Amino acid sequence: MNILEMNHIHKSFGSLEVIKDISLSVAEGEILSIIGPSGSGKSTILRCATMLETINGGEIIYMGEKAAYTDSSGSVIYAKGDKAKKINSNFGLVFQSFNLFPHYSVMKNITDAPIHVQKRNKTDVFNQARELLEKMGLLDKADYYPCQLSGGQQQRVSIARALCMNPKILFFDEPTSALDPELTLEILKVIRDLAKEHMTMVIVTHEMNFAKEVSNRIIFMENGVIVEETTPDKMFNSNNERTKAFLGKYHNMG
Amino acid sequence: MSFSTMLMQLSSGMVKTTGIFFWTIILSLPLGLFVSFGRMSKNPVLKNIVKIYISLMRGTPLMLQLMMVYYFPYLLFGMNIRTFRFPAIIIGFTINYAAYFAEIFRSGIESMPVGQYEAAKLLGYSKSQTFIKIILPQVIKRILPSITNEVITLVKDTSLAFSLAYMEMFTVAKQIVAKDATFTPFIVAAVFYYVFNFVVAFVMEHFEKKLSYYR
Amino acid sequence: MKKYVAILAAVCLAFGVSACGSSSSSSASGSAAASASASASSSASSSGETETSEGERTTFVVGFDAEYPPYGYMDDNGEYTGFDLELAQAVCDIEGWELVKTPINWDSKDMELNSGSIDCIWNGFTMNGREDDYTFSIPYVDNSQVIVVSEDSGINSLEDLSGKIVGVQAASAALTLLQSDEEGGQKALADTFASLQEFPDYNSAFVELQAGSIDAVAMDIGVANYQLKTRGEGYKILDEALNTEQYAVGFKKGNTELCDIVNKDLEELTNNGTVAELAEKYDISDLVCLEAE
């Protein structure tokens, strides 16, 4: 069963069309990477999938339930109220800039929403948070505040925060772009570990080698359209001129 | 008049001054927050009404506003305003200070990075939860220095209640000065305002320190 | 954090309640400040009745400038007193009213009177030139507007004021007089001054006179006498007065019913010697113009 299906998505900012009729789906346990040059729309499609942007056309379906669809008159209808809440609980998002809550400790950042939004048992939540922090190697930082942590540590906390909500799918929006190379490795290791546990993930990234290594499938986007969608091996041996041009730039850089 | 009698008289004024101060703070801070919501509203009618209100409050003298509030019920409806002196002062100060506080709240709220709202939305917080738990605490930390400024100004502005002949400390001091032809009551008044503000600054600094555990 | 909020809230409540309490308890102590604030609310019980028959009146609210000795001011014990206020008390004693002394901001006296905040202005209130705006009682003091200068100023007559800076209280009778070009007005004299400087109160004017930033102050003779007595040596009153005029109690225009009662009582108080007694007490015997029949 597909966890996420996005069909014929259109998105414009004013007169600028940034997503042009994109369709994609993510199956359970699958890891999908989205690559492409800046301004190709790869972050925007993620923001559409997580309802941070409203689409101008198409449909978004989580676990078979329609989060958004286009009606016969062409206007987009979003799910509302409890249905929307239920749909939104399917996914989590890790931001490029972490967006931790600076006035909350690490522990409270992770546990506040599960306790006060999901109304889960406090003890359970704290136990889960401790497990997650241990996995992130941050158990000793539970009482720290975000400003006392390095960027890599903050990003690991934000991953733990997203995971503590028990999402069925986790989105990463360029999770390492704000980090130094060595801190990047910390994050990539965490994502690699999640992959081993068959966490369903969609990763927008500039780390080509990482995408190649960790993904089941890669989408290459340019100018708001999907240029190529295939397995990592095929992608990196593509005959498509644009794909080759894009990946070539990275190879030359490396 | 003996010095002790003078102090007695002035201290009864101090109690009233302090009363104006605390009533104004208690009422104008929450009102200011709601006014700032109106100021940031997407509804153009509400937004413009609030803009005009803020502009009037900031653009005309507080003393004039106090007199307008006091005489308003009489001028418009011919009502008897005999019992209205104290309420008029509190209303006058509150609507004036709410306007200033609203602009401070607005600057704080608008300075919050959009990422905080997005993170809260992704975690499923409702709009009111997001505001109360995530945004407001950070806004308060950001605007505390500006609030301190206004609060200190308010302590001194309470003396404008003399224009409605309310027996706060400055009015009493003026009357004793008129009778005794000496400046001593003014000096006592100055010391009182200074000490009051010293305490205000101390308390506010304490709050700032309490909130300095994060950046 | 929570603890401090709680403490702050407690303090707020304590002060807030006490401030509210003192302004709403009409049975507050005799202290002037308390009675003044009480005036705002003690009249709560009667405010609704002021427009009805005078027979039902229980309080008599006198508006006065508490910075205007010897007619209305704060005494050594912090109580409001003065010739006018004691006279008003005597009227209340006859009528069985409760006297409520309400200090007002002199600039706002018309508003206070018209809006019903006070029943009358009784505080060295010059009637001349204001007859059309108020209903006045019979005059009780012959006042004159005089000029106070420093003794060593070399100013001895009104002519010497030419080119000088003269101070005057805002909204006072002296100011009206110096701005009036009607019969008896002194605008022509004022035009010879270098400037006419308005002050909110006499204290500021005297400080400036002492400091030399103004040369003379125009004021009522009764006030001038009091100020010279309080401030001691160094000042003098010019022999030549600007005018003579009368003090009376000012009521809202058309309120003749209340005015008549006060007039009748003033006559009675004159005849039984109370007025003369009070005049002596406040050292204004030469000025009082009420004479026993």
XYZ file of N, CA, C and O in Angstrom, chain C residues 24-110:
348
model
N -13.745 54.672 46.955
C -15.159 54.359 46.945
C -15.774 54.369 48.346
O -16.949 54.129 48.509
N -14.938 54.639 49.373
C -15.512 54.668 50.706
C -15.737 56.114 51.126
O -14.804 56.881 51.274
N -16.962 56.468 51.269
C -17.259 57.846 51.619
C -17.011 58.081 53.103
O -16.971 59.197 53.569
N -16.828 57.025 53.849
C -16.602 57.177 55.273
C -15.120 57.196 55.595
O -14.709 56.860 56.681
N -14.305 57.561 54.620
C -12.869 57.597 54.838
C -12.536 58.598 55.924
O -13.347 59.437 56.281
N -11.324 58.499 56.442
C -10.896 59.378 57.527
C -11.020 60.833 57.113
O -11.239 61.148 55.958
N -10.836 61.712 58.073
C -11.003 63.130 57.797
C -9.863 63.702 56.983
O -9.867 64.882 56.688
N -8.897 62.906 56.652
C -7.756 63.449 55.917
C -8.222 64.035 54.599
O -9.134 63.539 53.954
N -7.573 65.096 54.239
C -8.039 65.858 53.090
C -8.019 65.033 51.824
O -8.962 65.036 51.054
N -6.930 64.329 51.634
C -6.810 63.580 50.395
C -7.914 62.542 50.312
O -8.524 62.351 49.272
N -8.159 61.888 51.445
C -9.180 60.854 51.440
C -10.551 61.455 51.155
O -11.305 60.939 50.341
N -10.833 62.578 51.794
C -12.153 63.155 51.599
C -12.289 63.661 50.163
O -13.350 63.639 49.590
N -11.158 64.072 49.616
C -11.224 64.569 48.256
C -11.594 63.464 47.294
O -12.458 63.628 46.447
N -10.937 62.334 47.458
C -11.219 61.261 46.526
C -12.594 60.682 46.815
O -13.299 60.241 45.927
N -12.937 60.722 48.098
C -14.239 60.200 48.466
C -15.331 61.015 47.789
O -16.381 60.497 47.453
N -15.032 62.263 47.575
C -16.035 63.132 46.985
C -16.517 62.566 45.662
O -17.665 62.725 45.295
N -15.592 61.931 44.969
C -15.959 61.406 43.671
C -17.060 60.377 43.799
O -17.908 60.258 42.935
N -17.041 59.638 44.898
C -17.984 58.544 44.973
C -19.008 58.694 46.096
O -20.052 58.082 46.056
N -18.683 59.516 47.097
C -19.640 59.649 48.184
C -20.924 60.245 47.649
O -21.989 60.076 48.202
N -20.765 60.934 46.534
C -21.934 61.544 45.952
C -22.703 60.549 45.108
O -23.699 60.890 44.511
N -22.184 59.330 45.070
C -22.868 58.320 44.271
C -24.330 58.214 44.683
O -25.219 58.105 43.850
N -24.533 58.292 46.000
C -25.885 58.117 46.498
C -26.782 59.287 46.109
O -27.977 59.127 45.972
N -26.151 60.436 45.904
C -26.981 61.606 45.685
C -26.946 62.097 44.248
O -27.731 62.939 43.863
N -26.005 61.542 43.465
C -25.805 62.112 42.143
C -27.083 62.098 41.312
O -27.342 63.006 40.546
N -27.856 61.065 41.518
C -29.065 60.953 40.722
C -30.129 61.964 41.118
O -31.060 62.204 40.370
N -29.957 62.548 42.293
C -31.022 63.391 42.818
C -30.758 64.881 42.620
O -31.596 65.712 42.925
N -29.553 65.204 42.129
C -29.194 66.612 42.098
C -30.122 67.436 41.216
O -30.299 68.615 41.441
N -30.678 66.808 40.229
C -31.513 67.575 39.311
C -32.934 67.737 39.864
O -33.729 68.495 39.348
N -33.236 67.023 40.940
C -34.592 67.103 41.460
C -34.701 68.208 42.508
O -33.798 69.022 42.665
N -35.760 68.230 43.218
C -36.043 69.311 44.157
C -34.935 69.445 45.196
O -34.357 68.470 45.658
N -34.635 70.700 45.537
C -33.570 70.960 46.497
C -33.902 70.429 47.885
O -33.026 70.282 48.718
N -35.175 70.194 48.124
C -35.568 69.698 49.428
C -34.949 68.354 49.763
O -34.754 68.024 50.923
N -34.621 67.584 48.725
C -34.091 66.243 48.963
C -32.579 66.209 49.037
O -31.985 65.161 49.218
N -31.948 67.340 48.886
C -30.486 67.381 48.833
C -29.874 66.917 50.156
O -30.311 67.317 51.223
N -28.866 66.062 50.049
C -28.177 65.629 51.265
C -26.715 66.053 51.257
O -26.093 66.166 52.302
N -26.168 66.248 50.060
C -24.767 66.676 49.996
C -24.660 67.978 49.221
O -25.543 68.322 48.424
N -23.575 68.691 49.462
C -23.323 69.947 48.781
C -21.871 69.884 48.300
O -20.934 69.916 49.100
N -21.684 69.723 47.001
C -20.343 69.494 46.463
C -19.743 70.819 45.999
O -20.223 71.435 45.053
N -18.709 71.252 46.698
C -18.061 72.517 46.373
C -16.773 72.239 45.605
O -15.912 71.501 46.079
N -16.677 72.821 44.427
C -15.446 72.705 43.659
C -14.542 73.874 43.979
O -14.999 75.012 44.054
N -13.274 73.597 44.202
C -12.339 74.686 44.524
C -10.940 74.334 44.052
O -10.610 73.166 43.852
N -10.145 75.371 43.886
C -8.740 75.194 43.532
C -7.969 75.083 44.836
O -7.861 76.047 45.576
N -7.446 73.905 45.123
C -6.787 73.675 46.411
C -5.429 74.358 46.495
O -4.699 74.175 47.454
N -5.108 75.146 45.471
C -3.835 75.860 45.508
C -4.114 77.359 45.574
O -3.440 78.167 44.952
N -5.165 77.756 46.316
C -5.611 79.137 46.307
C -5.849 79.671 47.716
O -6.956 80.053 48.089
N -4.793 79.669 48.550
C -4.947 80.236 49.875
C -5.134 81.748 49.798
O -4.614 82.352 48.867
N -5.852 82.396 50.721
C -6.453 81.812 51.931
C -7.877 81.304 51.713
O -8.540 80.948 52.680
N -8.373 81.280 50.455
C -9.785 80.939 50.236
C -10.031 79.430 50.244
O -11.036 78.956 50.777
N -9.078 78.695 49.629
C -9.193 77.234 49.628
C -7.801 76.644 49.514
O -7.087 76.954 48.565
N -7.397 75.838 50.473
C -6.055 75.257 50.435
C -5.968 74.133 51.460
O -6.939 73.851 52.166
N -4.784 73.516 51.533
C -4.569 72.426 52.476
C -3.917 73.002 53.722
O -2.905 73.702 53.630
N -4.480 72.729 54.883
C -3.928 73.340 56.098
C -2.800 72.493 56.677
O -2.376 71.499 56.078
N -2.311 72.904 57.837
C -1.154 72.232 58.427
C -1.411 70.768 58.725
O -0.484 69.974 58.830
N -2.679 70.404 58.906
C -2.992 69.011 59.206
C -3.339 68.221 57.953
O -3.737 67.073 58.024
N -3.210 68.868 56.812
C -3.511 68.185 55.575
C -4.988 68.202 55.238
O -5.432 67.486 54.348
N -5.777 69.026 55.971
C -7.212 69.118 55.661
C -7.445 70.323 54.759
O -6.752 71.328 54.871
N -8.447 70.203 53.895
C -8.777 71.347 53.065
C -9.532 72.363 53.899
O -10.484 72.025 54.607
N -9.092 73.596 53.831
C -9.745 74.632 54.601
C -9.625 75.951 53.848
O -9.245 75.967 52.673
N -9.963 77.049 54.525
C -9.917 78.356 53.898
C -11.200 79.097 54.212
O -12.194 78.502 54.665
N -11.182 80.403 53.977
C -12.346 81.220 54.282
C -13.587 80.705 53.551
O -14.651 80.513 54.137
N -13.424 80.438 52.261
C -14.572 80.035 51.457
C -15.125 78.677 51.881
O -16.335 78.470 51.948
N -14.211 77.761 52.175
C -14.661 76.415 52.530
C -15.338 76.416 53.894
O -16.313 75.698 54.109
N -14.833 77.241 54.828
C -15.491 77.316 56.139
C -16.863 77.960 56.027
O -17.811 77.572 56.714
N -16.953 78.931 55.127
C -18.249 79.573 54.900
C -19.235 78.563 54.297
O -20.400 78.494 54.687
N -18.717 77.772 53.376
C -19.553 76.740 52.758
C -20.000 75.726 53.811
O -21.146 75.258 53.798
N -19.090 75.410 54.738
C -19.432 74.479 55.811
C -20.554 75.051 56.674
O -21.489 74.341 57.056
N -20.469 76.373 56.936
C -21.496 77.022 57.747
C -22.855 76.935 57.062
O -23.885 76.696 57.708
N -22.866 77.107 55.737
C -24.122 76.981 54.987
C -24.667 75.560 55.123
O -25.861 75.342 55.368
N -23.777 74.585 54.998
C -24.196 73.190 55.105
C -24.751 72.887 56.502
O -25.697 72.109 56.648
N -24.138 73.497 57.522
C -24.615 73.276 58.886
C -26.052 73.756 59.037
O -26.877 73.098 59.681
N -26.351 74.895 58.408
C -27.720 75.412 58.477
C -28.688 74.469 57.771
O -29.758 74.142 58.275
N -28.299 73.996 56.600
C -29.200 73.215 55.764
C -29.202 71.730 56.105
O -30.020 70.989 55.576
N -28.231 71.304 56.908
C -28.146 69.883 57.222
C -27.577 69.055 56.085
O -27.861 67.865 55.947
N -26.786 69.724 55.236
C -26.154 68.989 54.136
C -24.793 68.501 54.587
O -24.190 69.054 55.501
N -24.306 67.490 53.863
C -22.919 67.084 54.058
C -22.063 67.825 53.036
O -22.321 67.763 51.835
N -21.040 68.536 53.528
C -20.175 69.278 52.607
C -19.155 68.330 51.985
O -18.452 67.617 52.685
N -19.097 68.305 50.668
C -18.085 67.514 49.974
C -17.141 68.485 49.285
O -17.539 69.219 48.388
N -15.891 68.480 49.744
C -14.903 69.400 49.170
C -14.196 68.709 48.007
O -13.482 67.736 48.211
N -14.438 69.187 46.820
C -13.833 68.552 45.653
C -12.812 69.484 45.007
O -13.188 70.459 44.369
N -11.519 69.171 45.162
C -10.525 69.998 44.475
C -10.683 69.814 42.964
O -10.932 68.705 42.496
N -10.605 70.898 42.229
C -10.713 70.777 40.778
C -9.496 71.405 40.130
O -8.758 72.152 40.758
N -9.303 71.056 38.891
C -8.299 71.706 38.087
C -8.947 72.984 37.559
O -9.967 72.932 36.862
N -8.400 74.139 37.909
C -9.073 75.414 37.634
C -9.387 75.582 36.145
O -10.401 76.162 35.770
N -8.506 75.051 35.288
C -8.740 75.154 33.837
C -10.031 74.453 33.434
O -10.633 74.767 32.418
N -10.442 73.459 34.217
C -11.593 72.643 33.830
C -12.836 72.985 34.640
O -13.781 72.209 34.673
N -12.851 74.147 35.284
C -13.942 74.422 36.229
C -15.323 74.433 35.562
O -16.303 73.960 36.139
N -15.396 74.951 34.316
C -16.702 75.012 33.639
C -17.246 73.613 33.386
O -18.424 73.322 33.571
